[in-house]
PDB file of C-alpha atoms in Angstrom:
ATOM      1  CA  UNK A 297      13.427  34.372  27.095  1.00  0.00           C
ATOM      2  CA  UNK A 298       9.726  34.957  26.341  1.00  0.00           C
ATOM      3  CA  UNK A 299      10.418  34.354  22.650  1.00  0.00           C
ATOM      4  CA  UNK A 300      11.981  30.978  23.449  1.00  0.00           C
ATOM      5  CA  UNK A 301       9.032  30.015  25.680  1.00  0.00           C
ATOM      6  CA  UNK A 302       6.576  31.087  22.961  1.00  0.00           C
ATOM      7  CA  UNK A 303       8.531  29.063  20.360  1.00  0.00           C
ATOM      8  CA  UNK A 304       8.518  25.983  22.628  1.00  0.00           C
ATOM      9  CA  UNK A 305       4.765  26.362  23.221  1.00  0.00           C
ATOM     10  CA  UNK A 306       4.060  26.630  19.478  1.00  0.00           C
ATOM     11  CA  UNK A 307       6.380  23.688  18.736  1.00  0.00           C
ATOM     12  CA  UNK A 308       4.724  21.538  21.452  1.00  0.00           C
ATOM     13  CA  UNK A 309       1.279  22.428  20.126  1.00  0.00           C
ATOM     14  CA  UNK A 310       2.284  21.412  16.597  1.00  0.00           C
ATOM     15  CA  UNK A 311       3.695  18.092  17.848  1.00  0.00           C
ATOM     16  CA  UNK A 312       0.482  17.364  19.778  1.00  0.00           C
ATOM     17  CA  UNK A 313      -1.596  18.081  16.678  1.00  0.00           C
ATOM     18  CA  UNK A 314       0.562  15.705  14.612  1.00  0.00           C
ATOM     19  CA  UNK A 315       0.328  12.971  17.243  1.00  0.00           C
ATOM     20  CA  UNK A 316      -3.431  13.475  17.496  1.00  0.00           C
ATOM     21  CA  UNK A 317      -3.821  13.337  13.695  1.00  0.00           C
ATOM     22  CA  UNK A 318      -1.744  10.174  13.417  1.00  0.00           C
ATOM     23  CA  UNK A 319      -3.721   8.576  16.248  1.00  0.00           C
ATOM     24  CA  UNK A 320      -6.955   9.309  14.373  1.00  0.00           C
ATOM     25  CA  UNK A 321      -5.548   7.854  11.168  1.00  0.00           C
ATOM     26  CA  UNK A 322      -4.594   4.689  13.039  1.00  0.00           C
ATOM     27  CA  UNK A 323      -8.142   4.135  14.331  1.00  0.00           C
ATOM     28  CA  UNK A 324      -9.490   0.953  12.815  1.00  0.00           C
ATOM     29  CA  UNK A 325     -13.060  -0.292  12.448  1.00  0.00           C
ATOM     30  CA  UNK A 326     -13.720  -4.009  11.910  1.00  0.00           C
ATOM     31  CA  UNK A 327     -17.041  -5.727  11.404  1.00  0.00           C
ATOM     32  CA  UNK A 328     -17.641  -9.328  12.413  1.00  0.00           C
ATOM     33  CA  UNK A 329     -20.221 -11.964  11.618  1.00  0.00           C
ATOM     34  CA  UNK A 330     -20.466 -15.098  13.742  1.00  0.00           C
ATOM     35  CA  UNK A 331     -23.543 -16.634  12.148  1.00  0.00           C
ATOM     36  CA  UNK A 332     -23.210 -18.232   8.740  1.00  0.00           C
ATOM     37  CA  UNK A 333     -26.244 -16.464   7.278  1.00  0.00           C
ATOM     38  CA  UNK A 334     -25.533 -12.843   8.345  1.00  0.00           C
ATOM     39  CA  UNK A 335     -22.686 -11.678   6.044  1.00  0.00           C
ATOM     40  CA  UNK A 336     -23.978  -9.163   3.538  1.00  0.00           C
ATOM     41  CA  UNK A 337     -27.142  -8.575   5.581  1.00  0.00           C
ATOM     42  CA  UNK A 338     -25.740  -6.959   8.746  1.00  0.00           C
ATOM     43  CA  UNK A 339     -22.729  -7.040  11.045  1.00  0.00           C
ATOM     44  CA  UNK A 340     -23.278  -8.774  14.363  1.00  0.00           C
ATOM     45  CA  UNK A 341     -20.388  -6.909  15.976  1.00  0.00           C
ATOM     46  CA  UNK A 342     -18.268  -3.869  15.180  1.00  0.00           C
ATOM     47  CA  UNK A 343     -15.045  -3.143  17.087  1.00  0.00           C
ATOM     48  CA  UNK A 344     -13.188   0.159  16.934  1.00  0.00           C
ATOM     49  CA  UNK A 345      -9.523  -0.127  17.948  1.00  0.00           C
ATOM     50  CA  UNK A 346      -6.385   2.022  18.075  1.00  0.00           C
ATOM     51  CA  UNK A 347      -8.138   4.650  20.137  1.00  0.00           C
ATOM     52  CA  UNK A 348      -5.419   5.046  22.700  1.00  0.00           C
ATOM     53  CA  UNK A 349      -5.769   2.319  25.278  1.00  0.00           C
ATOM     54  CA  UNK A 350      -9.415   1.469  24.611  1.00  0.00           C
ATOM     55  CA  UNK A 351     -11.658  -0.332  22.174  1.00  0.00           C
ATOM     56  CA  UNK A 352     -15.350   0.178  21.422  1.00  0.00           C
ATOM     57  CA  UNK A 353     -17.415  -2.902  20.606  1.00  0.00           C
ATOM     58  CA  UNK A 354     -20.938  -2.623  19.234  1.00  0.00           C
ATOM     59  CA  UNK A 355     -23.196  -5.688  19.098  1.00  0.00           C
ATOM     60  CA  UNK A 356     -26.475  -5.410  17.238  1.00  0.00           C
ATOM     61  CA  UNK A 357     -29.606  -7.484  17.131  1.00  0.00           C
ATOM     62  CA  UNK A 358     -28.496 -10.398  19.288  1.00  0.00           C
ATOM     63  CA  UNK A 359     -31.391 -12.777  19.771  1.00  0.00           C
ATOM     64  CA  UNK A 360     -32.275 -16.430  19.488  1.00  0.00           C
ATOM     65  CA  UNK A 361     -31.280 -16.855  15.842  1.00  0.00           C
ATOM     66  CA  UNK A 362     -29.424 -20.112  15.391  1.00  0.00           C
ATOM     67  CA  UNK A 363     -25.843 -19.161  14.421  1.00  0.00           C
ATOM     68  CA  UNK A 364     -25.329 -22.466  12.673  1.00  0.00           C
ATOM     69  CA  UNK A 365     -28.716 -22.753  11.038  1.00  0.00           C
ATOM     70  CA  UNK A 366     -30.218 -21.123   7.973  1.00  0.00           C
ATOM     71  CA  UNK A 367     -31.379 -17.522   8.001  1.00  0.00           C
ATOM     72  CA  UNK A 368     -34.475 -17.177  10.161  1.00  0.00           C
ATOM     73  CA  UNK A 369     -33.958 -20.362  12.167  1.00  0.00           C
ATOM     74  CA  UNK A 370     -34.942 -19.427  15.723  1.00  0.00           C
ATOM     75  CA  UNK A 371     -34.050 -21.532  18.735  1.00  0.00           C
ATOM     76  CA  UNK A 372     -36.466 -22.104  21.613  1.00  0.00           C
ATOM     77  CA  UNK A 373     -39.641 -20.969  19.839  1.00  0.00           C
ATOM     78  CA  UNK A 374     -42.250 -19.855  22.352  1.00  0.00           C
ATOM     79  CA  UNK A 375     -39.856 -20.064  25.348  1.00  0.00           C
ATOM     80  CA  UNK A 376     -38.905 -16.544  26.397  1.00  0.00           C
ATOM     81  CA  UNK A 377     -36.540 -17.608  29.199  1.00  0.00           C
ATOM     82  CA  UNK A 378     -34.610 -19.979  26.922  1.00  0.00           C
ATOM     83  CA  UNK A 379     -34.384 -17.359  24.141  1.00  0.00           C
ATOM     84  CA  UNK A 380     -33.110 -14.804  26.653  1.00  0.00           C
ATOM     85  CA  UNK A 381     -30.495 -17.172  28.077  1.00  0.00           C
ATOM     86  CA  UNK A 382     -29.351 -18.083  24.572  1.00  0.00           C
ATOM     87  CA  UNK A 383     -29.110 -14.407  23.549  1.00  0.00           C
ATOM     88  CA  UNK A 384     -26.938 -13.565  26.568  1.00  0.00           C
ATOM     89  CA  UNK A 385     -24.757 -16.592  25.822  1.00  0.00           C
ATOM     90  CA  UNK A 386     -24.260 -15.284  22.268  1.00  0.00           C
ATOM     91  CA  UNK A 387     -23.452 -11.819  23.656  1.00  0.00           C
ATOM     92  CA  UNK A 388     -20.821 -13.257  25.991  1.00  0.00           C
ATOM     93  CA  UNK A 389     -19.232 -15.230  23.136  1.00  0.00           C
ATOM     94  CA  UNK A 390     -19.228 -12.237  20.744  1.00  0.00           C
ATOM     95  CA  UNK A 391     -17.672  -9.996  23.391  1.00  0.00           C
ATOM     96  CA  UNK A 392     -15.066 -12.661  24.240  1.00  0.00           C
ATOM     97  CA  UNK A 393     -14.182 -12.984  20.552  1.00  0.00           C
ATOM     98  CA  UNK A 394     -13.361  -9.264  20.702  1.00  0.00           C
ATOM     99  CA  UNK A 395     -11.312  -9.491  23.924  1.00  0.00           C
ATOM    100  CA  UNK A 396     -14.111  -8.262  26.140  1.00  0.00           C
ATOM    101  CA  UNK A 397     -16.878  -9.415  28.484  1.00  0.00           C
ATOM    102  CA  UNK A 398     -20.144  -8.224  29.996  1.00  0.00           C
ATOM    103  CA  UNK A 399     -18.184  -6.281  32.614  1.00  0.00           C
ATOM    104  CA  UNK A 400     -17.179  -3.920  29.792  1.00  0.00           C
ATOM    105  CA  UNK A 401     -20.775  -3.277  28.646  1.00  0.00           C
ATOM    106  CA  UNK A 402     -21.698   0.390  28.999  1.00  0.00           C
ATOM    107  CA  UNK A 403     -25.091   0.522  27.231  1.00  0.00           C
ATOM    108  CA  UNK A 404     -27.711  -2.032  26.295  1.00  0.00           C
ATOM    109  CA  UNK A 405     -31.016  -1.739  24.512  1.00  0.00           C
ATOM    110  CA  UNK A 406     -33.367  -4.675  24.947  1.00  0.00           C
ATOM    111  CA  UNK A 407     -36.378  -5.172  22.702  1.00  0.00           C
ATOM    112  CA  UNK A 408     -39.175  -7.516  23.792  1.00  0.00           C
ATOM    113  CA  UNK A 409     -42.310  -8.382  21.865  1.00  0.00           C
ATOM    114  CA  UNK A 410     -44.400  -8.796  25.022  1.00  0.00           C
ATOM    115  CA  UNK A 411     -43.825  -6.579  28.065  1.00  0.00           C
ATOM    116  CA  UNK A 412     -45.392  -9.263  30.231  1.00  0.00           C
ATOM    117  CA  UNK A 413     -41.958 -10.947  29.922  1.00  0.00           C
ATOM    118  CA  UNK A 414     -40.109  -8.010  31.520  1.00  0.00           C
ATOM    119  CA  UNK A 415     -39.740  -9.701  34.907  1.00  0.00           C
ATOM    120  CA  UNK A 416     -38.468 -12.886  33.239  1.00  0.00           C
ATOM    121  CA  UNK A 417     -35.995 -10.713  31.275  1.00  0.00           C
ATOM    122  CA  UNK A 418     -34.822  -9.019  34.499  1.00  0.00           C
ATOM    123  CA  UNK A 419     -34.210 -12.450  36.046  1.00  0.00           C
ATOM    124  CA  UNK A 420     -32.357 -13.687  32.945  1.00  0.00           C
ATOM    125  CA  UNK A 421     -30.267 -10.511  32.700  1.00  0.00           C
ATOM    126  CA  UNK A 422     -29.391 -10.658  36.401  1.00  0.00           C
ATOM    127  CA  UNK A 423     -28.199 -14.244  35.992  1.00  0.00           C
ATOM    128  CA  UNK A 424     -26.112 -13.287  32.932  1.00  0.00           C
ATOM    129  CA  UNK A 425     -24.402 -10.409  34.738  1.00  0.00           C
ATOM    130  CA  UNK A 426     -23.985 -12.522  37.910  1.00  0.00           C
ATOM    131  CA  UNK A 427     -22.921  -9.693  40.221  1.00  0.00           C
ATOM    132  CA  UNK A 428     -21.128  -7.649  37.547  1.00  0.00           C
ATOM    133  CA  UNK A 429     -22.187  -4.011  37.403  1.00  0.00           C
ATOM    134  CA  UNK A 430     -25.110  -3.673  35.021  1.00  0.00           C
ATOM    135  CA  UNK A 431     -24.715  -1.030  32.283  1.00  0.00           C
ATOM    136  CA  UNK A 432     -27.162   1.709  31.360  1.00  0.00           C
ATOM    137  CA  UNK A 433     -30.121  -0.097  29.828  1.00  0.00           C
ATOM    138  CA  UNK A 434     -33.325   0.623  27.977  1.00  0.00           C
ATOM    139  CA  UNK A 435     -36.132  -1.935  27.760  1.00  0.00           C
ATOM    140  CA  UNK A 436     -38.561  -1.418  24.888  1.00  0.00           C
ATOM    141  CA  UNK A 437     -41.766  -3.235  24.056  1.00  0.00           C
ATOM    142  CA  UNK A 438     -42.219  -3.545  20.294  1.00  0.00           C
ATOM    143  CA  UNK A 439     -44.722  -5.336  18.082  1.00  0.00           C
ATOM    144  CA  UNK A 440     -42.325  -7.613  16.175  1.00  0.00           C
ATOM    145  CA  UNK A 441     -38.659  -8.360  15.549  1.00  0.00           C
ATOM    146  CA  UNK A 442     -36.867  -9.501  12.389  1.00  0.00           C
ATOM    147  CA  UNK A 443     -38.418 -12.980  12.555  1.00  0.00           C
ATOM    148  CA  UNK A 444     -41.892 -13.677  13.999  1.00  0.00           C
ATOM    149  CA  UNK A 445     -40.673 -16.353  16.444  1.00  0.00           C
ATOM    150  CA  UNK A 446     -38.150 -14.005  18.080  1.00  0.00           C
ATOM    151  CA  UNK A 447     -39.263 -12.789  21.489  1.00  0.00           C
ATOM    152  CA  UNK A 448     -36.333 -10.507  22.332  1.00  0.00           C
ATOM    153  CA  UNK A 449     -33.306  -8.890  20.790  1.00  0.00           C
ATOM    154  CA  UNK A 450     -30.420  -7.071  22.480  1.00  0.00           C
ATOM    155  CA  UNK A 451     -27.980  -4.369  21.333  1.00  0.00           C
ATOM    156  CA  UNK A 452     -24.797  -3.911  23.387  1.00  0.00           C
ATOM    157  CA  UNK A 453     -22.091  -1.252  23.428  1.00  0.00           C
ATOM    158  CA  UNK A 454     -18.944  -2.184  25.349  1.00  0.00           C
ATOM    159  CA  UNK A 455     -15.704  -0.322  25.990  1.00  0.00           C
ATOM    160  CA  UNK A 456     -12.666  -2.386  26.914  1.00  0.00           C
ATOM    161  CA  UNK A 457      -8.972  -1.780  27.426  1.00  0.00           C
ATOM    162  CA  UNK A 458      -6.558  -3.118  24.834  1.00  0.00           C
TER     163      UNK A 458
END
């Protein structure tokens, strides 16, 4: 009887390893660009799927760049609140395009070029989340972003259910 139980345990372990290996092989990474000028420079979003019932979505460098304009065209120059609102709007649209929303955000890193805008950012972020649980966040003051007119940039990691 112990031999049969040992055989079943070994067989079950082998099956689990095969299932696990096939699940890893099925994992798929896709990069997305929503702005006309970004392909070949960087991916604005990366989604990892086929990870069981979940999907990771990584958004990088979301700011006030005009998605429909030429590279370096910044909307709302000199208006931090408007740039922030526009960036969160872009984040919401990029997450939605990947079947997600801000409620699925688990980590955000926010870069601002002037820490005097931190209270304005907190107000803007609060309005964007509108009662949704806010993810873990880091706010960093830096000297400059990719384009001189940019006043903030946001990275987002989200985990959603497929």
